[in-house]
PDB file of N, CA and C in Angstrom:
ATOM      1  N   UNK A   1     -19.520   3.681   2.514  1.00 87.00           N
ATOM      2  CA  UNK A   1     -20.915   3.993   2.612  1.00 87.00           C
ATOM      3  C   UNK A   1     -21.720   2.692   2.545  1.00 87.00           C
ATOM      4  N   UNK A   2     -22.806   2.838   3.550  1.00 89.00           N
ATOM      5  CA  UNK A   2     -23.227   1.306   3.457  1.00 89.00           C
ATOM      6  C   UNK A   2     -24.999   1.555   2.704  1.00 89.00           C
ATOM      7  N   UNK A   3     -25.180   0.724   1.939  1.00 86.00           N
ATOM      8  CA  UNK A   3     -25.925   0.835   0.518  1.00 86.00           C
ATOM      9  C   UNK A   3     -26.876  -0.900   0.596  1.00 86.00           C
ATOM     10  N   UNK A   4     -27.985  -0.194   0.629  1.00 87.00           N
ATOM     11  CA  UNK A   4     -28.566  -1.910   0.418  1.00 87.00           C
ATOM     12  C   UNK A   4     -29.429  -1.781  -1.093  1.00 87.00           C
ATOM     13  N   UNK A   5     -28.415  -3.480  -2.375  1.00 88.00           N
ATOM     14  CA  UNK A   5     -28.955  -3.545  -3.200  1.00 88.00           C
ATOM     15  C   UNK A   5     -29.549  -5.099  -3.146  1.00 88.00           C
ATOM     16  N   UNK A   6     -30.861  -5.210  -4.006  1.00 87.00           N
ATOM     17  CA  UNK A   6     -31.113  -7.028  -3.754  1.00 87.00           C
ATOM     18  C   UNK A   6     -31.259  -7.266  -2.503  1.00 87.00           C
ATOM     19  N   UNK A   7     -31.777  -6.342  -1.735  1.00 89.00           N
ATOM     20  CA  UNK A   7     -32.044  -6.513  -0.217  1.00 89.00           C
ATOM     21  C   UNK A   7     -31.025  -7.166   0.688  1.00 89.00           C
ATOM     22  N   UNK A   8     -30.042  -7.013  -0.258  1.00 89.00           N
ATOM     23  CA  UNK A   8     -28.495  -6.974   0.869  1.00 89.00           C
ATOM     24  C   UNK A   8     -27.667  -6.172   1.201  1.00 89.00           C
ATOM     25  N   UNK A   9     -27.216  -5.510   2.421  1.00 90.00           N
ATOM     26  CA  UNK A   9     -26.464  -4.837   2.900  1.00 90.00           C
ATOM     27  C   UNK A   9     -25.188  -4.715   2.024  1.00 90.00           C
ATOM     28  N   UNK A  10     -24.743  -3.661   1.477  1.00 90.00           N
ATOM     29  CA  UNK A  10     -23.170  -3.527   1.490  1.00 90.00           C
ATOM     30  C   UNK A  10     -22.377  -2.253   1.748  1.00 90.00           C
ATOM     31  N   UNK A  11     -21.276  -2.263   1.883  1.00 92.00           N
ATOM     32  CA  UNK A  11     -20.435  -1.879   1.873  1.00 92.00           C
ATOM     33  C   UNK A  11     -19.399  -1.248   0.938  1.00 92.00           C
ATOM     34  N   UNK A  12     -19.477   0.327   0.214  1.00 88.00           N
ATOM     35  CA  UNK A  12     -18.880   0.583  -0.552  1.00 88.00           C
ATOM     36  C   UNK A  12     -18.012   1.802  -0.368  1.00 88.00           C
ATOM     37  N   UNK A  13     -16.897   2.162  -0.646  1.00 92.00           N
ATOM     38  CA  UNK A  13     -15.935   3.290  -1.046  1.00 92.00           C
ATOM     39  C   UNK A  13     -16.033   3.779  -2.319  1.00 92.00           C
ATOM     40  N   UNK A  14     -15.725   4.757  -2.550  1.00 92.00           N
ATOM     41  CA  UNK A  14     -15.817   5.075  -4.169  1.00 92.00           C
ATOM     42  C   UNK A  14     -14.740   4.857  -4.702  1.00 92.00           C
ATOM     43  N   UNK A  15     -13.118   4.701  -3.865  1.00 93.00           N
ATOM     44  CA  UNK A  15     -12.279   3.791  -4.211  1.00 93.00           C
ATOM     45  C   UNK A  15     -12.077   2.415  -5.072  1.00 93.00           C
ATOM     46  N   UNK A  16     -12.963   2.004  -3.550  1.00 92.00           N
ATOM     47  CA  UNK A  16     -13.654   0.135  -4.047  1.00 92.00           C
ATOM     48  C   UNK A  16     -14.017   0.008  -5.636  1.00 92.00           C
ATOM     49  N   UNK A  17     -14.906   0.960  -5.681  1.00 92.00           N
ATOM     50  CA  UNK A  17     -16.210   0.486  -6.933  1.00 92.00           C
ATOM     51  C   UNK A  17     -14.824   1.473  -8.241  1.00 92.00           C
ATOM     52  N   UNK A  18     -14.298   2.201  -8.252  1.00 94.00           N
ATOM     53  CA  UNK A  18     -13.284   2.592  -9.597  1.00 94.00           C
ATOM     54  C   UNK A  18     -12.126   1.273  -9.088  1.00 94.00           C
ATOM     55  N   UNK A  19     -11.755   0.639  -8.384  1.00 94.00           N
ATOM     56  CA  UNK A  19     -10.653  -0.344  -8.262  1.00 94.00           C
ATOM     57  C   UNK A  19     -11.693  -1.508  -9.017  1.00 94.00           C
ATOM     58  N   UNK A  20     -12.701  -2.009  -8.476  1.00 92.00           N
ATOM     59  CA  UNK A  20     -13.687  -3.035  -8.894  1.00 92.00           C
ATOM     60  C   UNK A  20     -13.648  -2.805 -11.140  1.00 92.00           C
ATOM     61  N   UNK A  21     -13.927  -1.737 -11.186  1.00 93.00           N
ATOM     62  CA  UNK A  21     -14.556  -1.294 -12.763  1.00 93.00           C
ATOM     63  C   UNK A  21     -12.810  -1.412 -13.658  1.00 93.00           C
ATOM     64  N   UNK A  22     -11.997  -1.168 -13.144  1.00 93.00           N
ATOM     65  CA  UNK A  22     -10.649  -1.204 -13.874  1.00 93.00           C
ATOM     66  C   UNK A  22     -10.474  -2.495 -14.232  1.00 93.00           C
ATOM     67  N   UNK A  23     -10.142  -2.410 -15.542  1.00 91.00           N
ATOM     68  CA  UNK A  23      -9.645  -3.221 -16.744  1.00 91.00           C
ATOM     69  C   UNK A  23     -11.036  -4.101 -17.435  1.00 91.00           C
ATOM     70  N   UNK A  24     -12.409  -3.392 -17.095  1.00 92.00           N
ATOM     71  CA  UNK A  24     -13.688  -3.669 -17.228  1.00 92.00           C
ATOM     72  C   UNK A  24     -14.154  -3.311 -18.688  1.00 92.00           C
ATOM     73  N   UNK A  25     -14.458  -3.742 -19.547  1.00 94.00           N
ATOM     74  CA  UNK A  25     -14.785  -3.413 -20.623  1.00 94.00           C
ATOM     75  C   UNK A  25     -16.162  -2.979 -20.557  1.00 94.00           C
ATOM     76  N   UNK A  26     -16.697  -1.545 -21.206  1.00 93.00           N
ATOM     77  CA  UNK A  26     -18.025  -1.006 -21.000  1.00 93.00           C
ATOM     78  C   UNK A  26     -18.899  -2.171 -21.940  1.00 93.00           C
ATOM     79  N   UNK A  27     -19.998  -2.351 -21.628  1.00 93.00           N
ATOM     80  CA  UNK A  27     -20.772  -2.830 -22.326  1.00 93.00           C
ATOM     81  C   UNK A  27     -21.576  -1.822 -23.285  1.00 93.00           C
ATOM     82  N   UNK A  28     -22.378  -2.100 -24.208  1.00 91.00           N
ATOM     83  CA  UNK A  28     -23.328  -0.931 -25.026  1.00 91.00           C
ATOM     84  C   UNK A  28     -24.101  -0.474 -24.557  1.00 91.00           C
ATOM     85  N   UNK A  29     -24.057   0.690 -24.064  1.00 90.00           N
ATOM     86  CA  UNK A  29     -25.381   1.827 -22.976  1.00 90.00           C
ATOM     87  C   UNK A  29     -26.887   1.446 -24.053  1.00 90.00           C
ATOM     88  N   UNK A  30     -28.176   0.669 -23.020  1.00 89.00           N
ATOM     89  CA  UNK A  30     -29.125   1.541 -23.599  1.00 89.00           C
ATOM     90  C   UNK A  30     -29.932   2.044 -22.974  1.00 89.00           C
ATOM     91  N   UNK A  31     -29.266   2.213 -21.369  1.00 89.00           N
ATOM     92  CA  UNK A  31     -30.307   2.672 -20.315  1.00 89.00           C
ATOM     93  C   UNK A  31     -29.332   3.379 -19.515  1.00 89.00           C
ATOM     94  N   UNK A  32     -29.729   3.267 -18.224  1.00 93.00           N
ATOM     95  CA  UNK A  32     -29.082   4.226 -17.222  1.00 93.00           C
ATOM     96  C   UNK A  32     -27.758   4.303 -17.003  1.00 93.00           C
ATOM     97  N   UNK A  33     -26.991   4.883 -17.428  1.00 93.00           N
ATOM     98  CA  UNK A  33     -25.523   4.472 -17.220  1.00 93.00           C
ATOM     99  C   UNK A  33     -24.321   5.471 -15.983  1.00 93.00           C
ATOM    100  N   UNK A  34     -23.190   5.275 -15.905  1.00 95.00           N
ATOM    101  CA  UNK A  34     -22.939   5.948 -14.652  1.00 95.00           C
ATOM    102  C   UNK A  34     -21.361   5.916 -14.958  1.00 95.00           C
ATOM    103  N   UNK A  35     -20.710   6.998 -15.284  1.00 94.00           N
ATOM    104  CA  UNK A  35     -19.376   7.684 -15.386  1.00 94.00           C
ATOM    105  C   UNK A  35     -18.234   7.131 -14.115  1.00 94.00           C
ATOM    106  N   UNK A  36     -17.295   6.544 -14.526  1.00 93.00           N
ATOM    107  CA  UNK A  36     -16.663   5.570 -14.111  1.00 93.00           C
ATOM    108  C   UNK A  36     -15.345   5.978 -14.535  1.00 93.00           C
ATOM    109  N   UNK A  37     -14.279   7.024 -13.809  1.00 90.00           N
ATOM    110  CA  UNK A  37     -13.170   7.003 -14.517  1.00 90.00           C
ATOM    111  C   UNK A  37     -13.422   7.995 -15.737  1.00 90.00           C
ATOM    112  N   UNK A  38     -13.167   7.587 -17.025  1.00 90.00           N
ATOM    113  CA  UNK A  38     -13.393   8.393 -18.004  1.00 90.00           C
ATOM    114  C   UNK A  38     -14.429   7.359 -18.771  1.00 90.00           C
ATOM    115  N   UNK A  39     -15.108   6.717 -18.186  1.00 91.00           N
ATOM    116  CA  UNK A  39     -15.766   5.512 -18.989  1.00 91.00           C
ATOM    117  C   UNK A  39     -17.434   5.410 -18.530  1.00 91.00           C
ATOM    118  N   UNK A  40     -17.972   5.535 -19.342  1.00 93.00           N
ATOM    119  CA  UNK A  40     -19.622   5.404 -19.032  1.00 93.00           C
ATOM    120  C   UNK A  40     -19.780   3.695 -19.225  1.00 93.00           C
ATOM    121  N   UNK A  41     -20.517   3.225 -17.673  1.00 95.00           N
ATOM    122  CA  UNK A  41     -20.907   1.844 -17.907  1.00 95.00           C
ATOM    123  C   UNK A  41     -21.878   1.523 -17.953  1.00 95.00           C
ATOM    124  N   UNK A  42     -23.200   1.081 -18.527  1.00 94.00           N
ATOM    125  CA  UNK A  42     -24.023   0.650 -17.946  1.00 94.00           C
ATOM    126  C   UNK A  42     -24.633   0.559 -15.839  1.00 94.00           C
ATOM    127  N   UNK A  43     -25.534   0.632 -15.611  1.00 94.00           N
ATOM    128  CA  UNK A  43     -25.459   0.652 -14.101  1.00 94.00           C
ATOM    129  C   UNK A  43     -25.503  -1.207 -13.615  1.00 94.00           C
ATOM    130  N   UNK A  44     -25.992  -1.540 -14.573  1.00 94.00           N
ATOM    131  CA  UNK A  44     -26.651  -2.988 -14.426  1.00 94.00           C
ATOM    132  C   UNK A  44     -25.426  -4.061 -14.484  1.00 94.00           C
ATOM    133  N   UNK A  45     -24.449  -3.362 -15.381  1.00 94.00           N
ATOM    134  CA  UNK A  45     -23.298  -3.692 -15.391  1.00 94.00           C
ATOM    135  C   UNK A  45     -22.325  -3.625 -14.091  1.00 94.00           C
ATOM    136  N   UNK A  46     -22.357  -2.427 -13.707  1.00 94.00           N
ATOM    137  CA  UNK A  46     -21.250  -2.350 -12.518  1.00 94.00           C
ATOM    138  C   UNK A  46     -22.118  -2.816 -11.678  1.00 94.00           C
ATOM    139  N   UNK A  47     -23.542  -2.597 -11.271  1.00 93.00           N
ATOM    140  CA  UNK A  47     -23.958  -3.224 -10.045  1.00 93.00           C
ATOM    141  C   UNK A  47     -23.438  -4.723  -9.791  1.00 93.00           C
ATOM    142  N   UNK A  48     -23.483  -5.617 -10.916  1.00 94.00           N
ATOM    143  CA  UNK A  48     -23.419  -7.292 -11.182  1.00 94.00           C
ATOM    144  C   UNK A  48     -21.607  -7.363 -10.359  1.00 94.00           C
ATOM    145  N   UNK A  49     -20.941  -6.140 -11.339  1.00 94.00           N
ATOM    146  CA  UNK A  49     -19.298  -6.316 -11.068  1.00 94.00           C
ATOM    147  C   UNK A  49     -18.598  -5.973  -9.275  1.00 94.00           C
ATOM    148  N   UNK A  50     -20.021  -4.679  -8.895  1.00 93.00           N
ATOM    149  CA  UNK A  50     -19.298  -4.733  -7.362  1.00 93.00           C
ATOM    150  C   UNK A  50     -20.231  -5.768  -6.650  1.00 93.00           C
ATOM    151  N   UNK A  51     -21.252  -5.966  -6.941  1.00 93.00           N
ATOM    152  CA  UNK A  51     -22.221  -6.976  -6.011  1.00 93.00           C
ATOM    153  C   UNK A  51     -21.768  -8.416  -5.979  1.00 93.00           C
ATOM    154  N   UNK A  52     -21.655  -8.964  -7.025  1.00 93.00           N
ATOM    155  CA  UNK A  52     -21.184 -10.064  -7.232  1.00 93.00           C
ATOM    156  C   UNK A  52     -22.490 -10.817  -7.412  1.00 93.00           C
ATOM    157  N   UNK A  53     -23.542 -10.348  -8.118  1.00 93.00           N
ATOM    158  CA  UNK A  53     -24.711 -11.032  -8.073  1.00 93.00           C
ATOM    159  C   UNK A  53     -25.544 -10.807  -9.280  1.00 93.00           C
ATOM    160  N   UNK A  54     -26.610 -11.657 -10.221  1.00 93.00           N
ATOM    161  CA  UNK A  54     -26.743 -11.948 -11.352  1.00 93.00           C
ATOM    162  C   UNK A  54     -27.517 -10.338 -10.798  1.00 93.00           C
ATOM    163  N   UNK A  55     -27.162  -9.566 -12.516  1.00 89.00           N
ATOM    164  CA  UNK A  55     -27.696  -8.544 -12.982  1.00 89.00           C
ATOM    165  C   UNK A  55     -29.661  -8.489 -12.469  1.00 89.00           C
ATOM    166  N   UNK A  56     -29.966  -9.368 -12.715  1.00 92.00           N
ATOM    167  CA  UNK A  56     -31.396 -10.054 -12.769  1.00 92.00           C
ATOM    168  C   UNK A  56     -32.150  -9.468 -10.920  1.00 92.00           C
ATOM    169  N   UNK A  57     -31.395  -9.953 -10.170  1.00 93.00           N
ATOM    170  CA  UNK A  57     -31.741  -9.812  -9.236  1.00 93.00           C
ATOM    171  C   UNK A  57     -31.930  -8.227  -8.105  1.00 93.00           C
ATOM    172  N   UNK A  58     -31.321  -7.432  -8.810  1.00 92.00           N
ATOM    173  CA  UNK A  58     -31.447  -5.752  -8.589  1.00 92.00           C
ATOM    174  C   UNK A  58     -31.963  -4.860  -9.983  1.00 92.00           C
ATOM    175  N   UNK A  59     -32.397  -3.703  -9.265  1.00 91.00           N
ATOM    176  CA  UNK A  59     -32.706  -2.911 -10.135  1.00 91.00           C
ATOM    177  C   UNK A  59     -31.866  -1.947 -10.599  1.00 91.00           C
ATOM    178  N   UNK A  60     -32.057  -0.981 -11.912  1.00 90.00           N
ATOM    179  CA  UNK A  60     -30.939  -0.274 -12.089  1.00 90.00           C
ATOM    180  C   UNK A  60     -31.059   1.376 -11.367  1.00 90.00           C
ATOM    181  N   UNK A  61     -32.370   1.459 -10.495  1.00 91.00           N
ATOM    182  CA  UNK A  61     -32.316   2.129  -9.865  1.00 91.00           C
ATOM    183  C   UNK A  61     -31.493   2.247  -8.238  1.00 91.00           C
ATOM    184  N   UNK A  62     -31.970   1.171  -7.577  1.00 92.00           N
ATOM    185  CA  UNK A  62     -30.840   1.247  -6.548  1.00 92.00           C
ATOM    186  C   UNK A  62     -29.396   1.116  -7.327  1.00 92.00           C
ATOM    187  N   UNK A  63     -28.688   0.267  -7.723  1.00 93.00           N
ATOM    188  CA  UNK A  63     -27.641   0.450  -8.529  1.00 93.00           C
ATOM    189  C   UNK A  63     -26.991   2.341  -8.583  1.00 93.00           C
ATOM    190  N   UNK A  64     -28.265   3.039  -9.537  1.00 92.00           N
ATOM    191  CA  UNK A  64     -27.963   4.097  -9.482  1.00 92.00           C
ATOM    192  C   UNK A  64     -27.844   5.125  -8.445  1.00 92.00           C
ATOM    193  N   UNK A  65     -29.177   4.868  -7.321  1.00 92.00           N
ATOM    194  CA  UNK A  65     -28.978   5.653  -6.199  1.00 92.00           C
ATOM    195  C   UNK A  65     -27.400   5.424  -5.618  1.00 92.00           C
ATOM    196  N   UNK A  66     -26.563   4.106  -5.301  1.00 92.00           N
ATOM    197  CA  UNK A  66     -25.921   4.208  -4.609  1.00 92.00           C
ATOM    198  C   UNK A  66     -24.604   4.569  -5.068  1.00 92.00           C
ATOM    199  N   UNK A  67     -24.527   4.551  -6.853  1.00 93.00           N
ATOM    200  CA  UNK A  67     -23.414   5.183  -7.605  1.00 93.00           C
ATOM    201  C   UNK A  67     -23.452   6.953  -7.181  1.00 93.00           C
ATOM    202  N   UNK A  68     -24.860   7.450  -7.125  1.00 93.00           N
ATOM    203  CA  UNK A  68     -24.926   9.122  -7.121  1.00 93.00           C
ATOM    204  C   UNK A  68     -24.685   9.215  -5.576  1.00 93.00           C
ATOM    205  N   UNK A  69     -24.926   8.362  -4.372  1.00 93.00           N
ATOM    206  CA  UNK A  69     -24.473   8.939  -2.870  1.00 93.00           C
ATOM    207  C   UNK A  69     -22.939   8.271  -3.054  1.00 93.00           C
ATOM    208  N   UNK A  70     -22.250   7.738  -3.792  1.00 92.00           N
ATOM    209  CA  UNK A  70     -20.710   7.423  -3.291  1.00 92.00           C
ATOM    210  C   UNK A  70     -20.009   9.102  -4.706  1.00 92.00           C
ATOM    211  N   UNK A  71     -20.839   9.707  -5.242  1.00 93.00           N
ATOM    212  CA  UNK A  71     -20.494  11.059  -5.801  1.00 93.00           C
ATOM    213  C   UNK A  71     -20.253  10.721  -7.656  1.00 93.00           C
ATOM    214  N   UNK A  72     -20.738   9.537  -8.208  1.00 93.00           N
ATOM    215  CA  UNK A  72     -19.990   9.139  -9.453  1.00 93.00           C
ATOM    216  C   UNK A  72     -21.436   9.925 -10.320  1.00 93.00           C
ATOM    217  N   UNK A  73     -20.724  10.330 -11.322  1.00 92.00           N
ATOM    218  CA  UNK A  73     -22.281  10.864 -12.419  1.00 92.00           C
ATOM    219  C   UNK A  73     -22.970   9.913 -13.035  1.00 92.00           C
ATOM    220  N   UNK A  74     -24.452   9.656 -12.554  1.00 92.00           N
ATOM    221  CA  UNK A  74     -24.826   8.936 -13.202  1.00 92.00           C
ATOM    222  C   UNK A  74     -26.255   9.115 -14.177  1.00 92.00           C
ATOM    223  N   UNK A  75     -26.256   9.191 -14.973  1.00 91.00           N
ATOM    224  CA  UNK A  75     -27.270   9.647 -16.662  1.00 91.00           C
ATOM    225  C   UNK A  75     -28.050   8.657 -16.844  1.00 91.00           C
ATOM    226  N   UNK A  76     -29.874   9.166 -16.968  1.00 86.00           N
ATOM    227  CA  UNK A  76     -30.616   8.151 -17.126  1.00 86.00           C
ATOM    228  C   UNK A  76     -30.951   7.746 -18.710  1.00 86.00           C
ATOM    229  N   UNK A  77     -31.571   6.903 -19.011  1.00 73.00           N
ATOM    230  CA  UNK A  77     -31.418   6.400 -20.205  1.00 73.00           C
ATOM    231  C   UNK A  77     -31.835   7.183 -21.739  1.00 73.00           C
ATOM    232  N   UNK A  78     -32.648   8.298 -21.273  1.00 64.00           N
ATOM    233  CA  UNK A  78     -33.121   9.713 -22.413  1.00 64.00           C
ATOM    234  C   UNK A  78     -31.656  10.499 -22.679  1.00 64.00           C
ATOM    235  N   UNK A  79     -30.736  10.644 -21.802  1.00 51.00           N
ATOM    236  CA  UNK A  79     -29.783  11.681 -22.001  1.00 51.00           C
ATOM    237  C   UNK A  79     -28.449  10.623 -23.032  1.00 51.00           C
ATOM    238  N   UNK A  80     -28.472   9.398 -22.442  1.00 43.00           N
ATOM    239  CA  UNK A  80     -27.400   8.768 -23.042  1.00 43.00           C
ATOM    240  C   UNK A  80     -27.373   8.020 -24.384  1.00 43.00           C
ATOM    241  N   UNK A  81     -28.716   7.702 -25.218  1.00 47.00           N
ATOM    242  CA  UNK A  81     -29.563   7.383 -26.063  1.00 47.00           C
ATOM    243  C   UNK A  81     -28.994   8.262 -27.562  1.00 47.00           C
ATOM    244  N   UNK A  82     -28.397   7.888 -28.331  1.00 53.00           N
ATOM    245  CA  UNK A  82     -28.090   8.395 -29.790  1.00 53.00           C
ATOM    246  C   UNK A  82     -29.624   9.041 -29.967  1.00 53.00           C
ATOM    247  N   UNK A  83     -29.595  10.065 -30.636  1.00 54.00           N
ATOM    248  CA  UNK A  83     -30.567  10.794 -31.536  1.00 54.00           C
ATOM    249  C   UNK A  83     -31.053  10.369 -32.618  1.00 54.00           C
ATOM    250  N   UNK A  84     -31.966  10.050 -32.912  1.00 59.00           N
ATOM    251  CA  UNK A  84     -33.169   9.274 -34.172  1.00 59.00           C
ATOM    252  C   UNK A  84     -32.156   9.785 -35.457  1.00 59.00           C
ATOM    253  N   UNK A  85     -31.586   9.791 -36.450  1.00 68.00           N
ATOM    254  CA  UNK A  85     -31.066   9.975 -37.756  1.00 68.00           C
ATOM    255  C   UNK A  85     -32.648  10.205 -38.077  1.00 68.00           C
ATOM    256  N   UNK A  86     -32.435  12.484 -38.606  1.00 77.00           N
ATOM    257  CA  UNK A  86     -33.218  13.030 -39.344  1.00 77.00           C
ATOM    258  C   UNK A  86     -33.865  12.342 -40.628  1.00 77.00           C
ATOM    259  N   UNK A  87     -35.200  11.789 -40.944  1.00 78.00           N
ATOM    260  CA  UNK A  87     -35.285  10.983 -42.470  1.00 78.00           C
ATOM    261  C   UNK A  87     -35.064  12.265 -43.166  1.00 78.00           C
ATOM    262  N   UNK A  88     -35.236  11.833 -44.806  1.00 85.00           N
ATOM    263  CA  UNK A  88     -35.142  12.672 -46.245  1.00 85.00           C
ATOM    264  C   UNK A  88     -36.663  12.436 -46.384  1.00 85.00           C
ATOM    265  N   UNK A  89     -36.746  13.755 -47.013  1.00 85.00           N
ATOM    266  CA  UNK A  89     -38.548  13.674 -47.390  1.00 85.00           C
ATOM    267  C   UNK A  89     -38.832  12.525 -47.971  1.00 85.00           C
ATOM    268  N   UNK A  90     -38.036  11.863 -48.526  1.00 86.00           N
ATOM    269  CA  UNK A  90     -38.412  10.469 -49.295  1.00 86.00           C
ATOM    270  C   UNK A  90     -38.587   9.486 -48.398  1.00 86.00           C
ATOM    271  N   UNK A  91     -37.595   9.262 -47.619  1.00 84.00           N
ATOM    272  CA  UNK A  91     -37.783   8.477 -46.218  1.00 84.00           C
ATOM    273  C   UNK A  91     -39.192   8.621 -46.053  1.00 84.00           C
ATOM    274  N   UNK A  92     -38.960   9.577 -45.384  1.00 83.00           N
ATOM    275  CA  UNK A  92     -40.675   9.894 -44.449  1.00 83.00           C
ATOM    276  C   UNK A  92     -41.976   9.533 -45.103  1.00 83.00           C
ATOM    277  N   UNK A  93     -42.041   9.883 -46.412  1.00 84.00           N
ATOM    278  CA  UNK A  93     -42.874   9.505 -47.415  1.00 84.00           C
ATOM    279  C   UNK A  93     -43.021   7.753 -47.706  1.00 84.00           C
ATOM    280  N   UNK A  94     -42.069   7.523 -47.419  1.00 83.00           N
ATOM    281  CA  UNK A  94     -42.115   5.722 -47.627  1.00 83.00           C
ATOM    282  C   UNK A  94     -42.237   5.210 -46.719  1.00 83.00           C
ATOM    283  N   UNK A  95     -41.845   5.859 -45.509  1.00 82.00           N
ATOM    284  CA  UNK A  95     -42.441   5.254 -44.147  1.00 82.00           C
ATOM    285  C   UNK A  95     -44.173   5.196 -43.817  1.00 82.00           C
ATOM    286  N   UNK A  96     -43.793   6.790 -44.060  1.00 84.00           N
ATOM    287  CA  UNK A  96     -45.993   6.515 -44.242  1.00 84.00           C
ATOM    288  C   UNK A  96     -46.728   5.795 -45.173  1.00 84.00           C
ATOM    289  N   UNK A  97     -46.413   5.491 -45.989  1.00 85.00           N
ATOM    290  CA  UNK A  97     -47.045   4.302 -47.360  1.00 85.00           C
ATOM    291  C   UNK A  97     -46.868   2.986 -46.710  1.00 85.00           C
ATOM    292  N   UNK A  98     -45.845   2.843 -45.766  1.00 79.00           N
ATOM    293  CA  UNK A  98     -45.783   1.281 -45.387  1.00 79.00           C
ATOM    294  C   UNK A  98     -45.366   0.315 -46.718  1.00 79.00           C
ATOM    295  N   UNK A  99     -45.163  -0.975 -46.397  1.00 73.00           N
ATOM    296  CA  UNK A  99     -44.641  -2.247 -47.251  1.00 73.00           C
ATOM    297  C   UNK A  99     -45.695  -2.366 -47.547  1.00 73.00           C
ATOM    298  N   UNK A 100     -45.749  -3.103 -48.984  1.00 73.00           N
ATOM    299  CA  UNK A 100     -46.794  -3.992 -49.860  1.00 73.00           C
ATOM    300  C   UNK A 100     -47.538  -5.009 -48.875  1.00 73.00           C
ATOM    301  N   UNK A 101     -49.259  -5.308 -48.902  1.00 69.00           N
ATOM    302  CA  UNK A 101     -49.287  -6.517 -48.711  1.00 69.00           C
ATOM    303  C   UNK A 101     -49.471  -7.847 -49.175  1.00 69.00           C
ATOM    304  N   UNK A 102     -48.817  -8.672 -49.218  1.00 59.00           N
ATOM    305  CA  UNK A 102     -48.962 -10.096 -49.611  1.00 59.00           C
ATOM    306  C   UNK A 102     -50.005 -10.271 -49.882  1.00 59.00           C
TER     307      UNK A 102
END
């Protein structure tokens, strides 16, 4: 499937891009990420690993469009995001008082 990221043409299989991601260590999700095998990667991540080009220079939206037309699942950054740890009424209470000031 041919996919333009960084305003360059490429060329991808969904072959390619799970051969490309193997033996890839996930980085720590805190945004859009995209199911890889049995492995959620970052998008910004695999874009850099099949593009061959600094993370910096694409977005993690094309990235993502062209992970969801080659069929891979890809989750935007609200769904993949740990859940806030519920405070204790005490918490909450000391959060609203705020720190001392100097």
């Amino acid at each position: 499937m041919r996919c333009v990221i960084a305003r360059f043409p490429f060329e991808f299989t969904k072959q390619e891009v799970v051969d490309s991601m193997k033996g890839i260590k996930p980085e720590a999700i805190t945004g859009e990420s995209v199911l890889i095998g049995r492995r959620h990667y970052p998008v910004k991540q695999v874009g850099e690993v099949i593009t061959r080009q600094d993370r910096r220079d694409f977005t993690s939206g094309e990235v993502t469009r062209a992970m969801s037309r080659l069929g891979f699942t890809c989750r935007d950054g609200e769904e993949s995001a740990p859940a806030a740890p519920a405070l204790t009424p005490l918490q909450a209470a000391s959060a609203l008082l705020g720190t001392p000031a100097s």
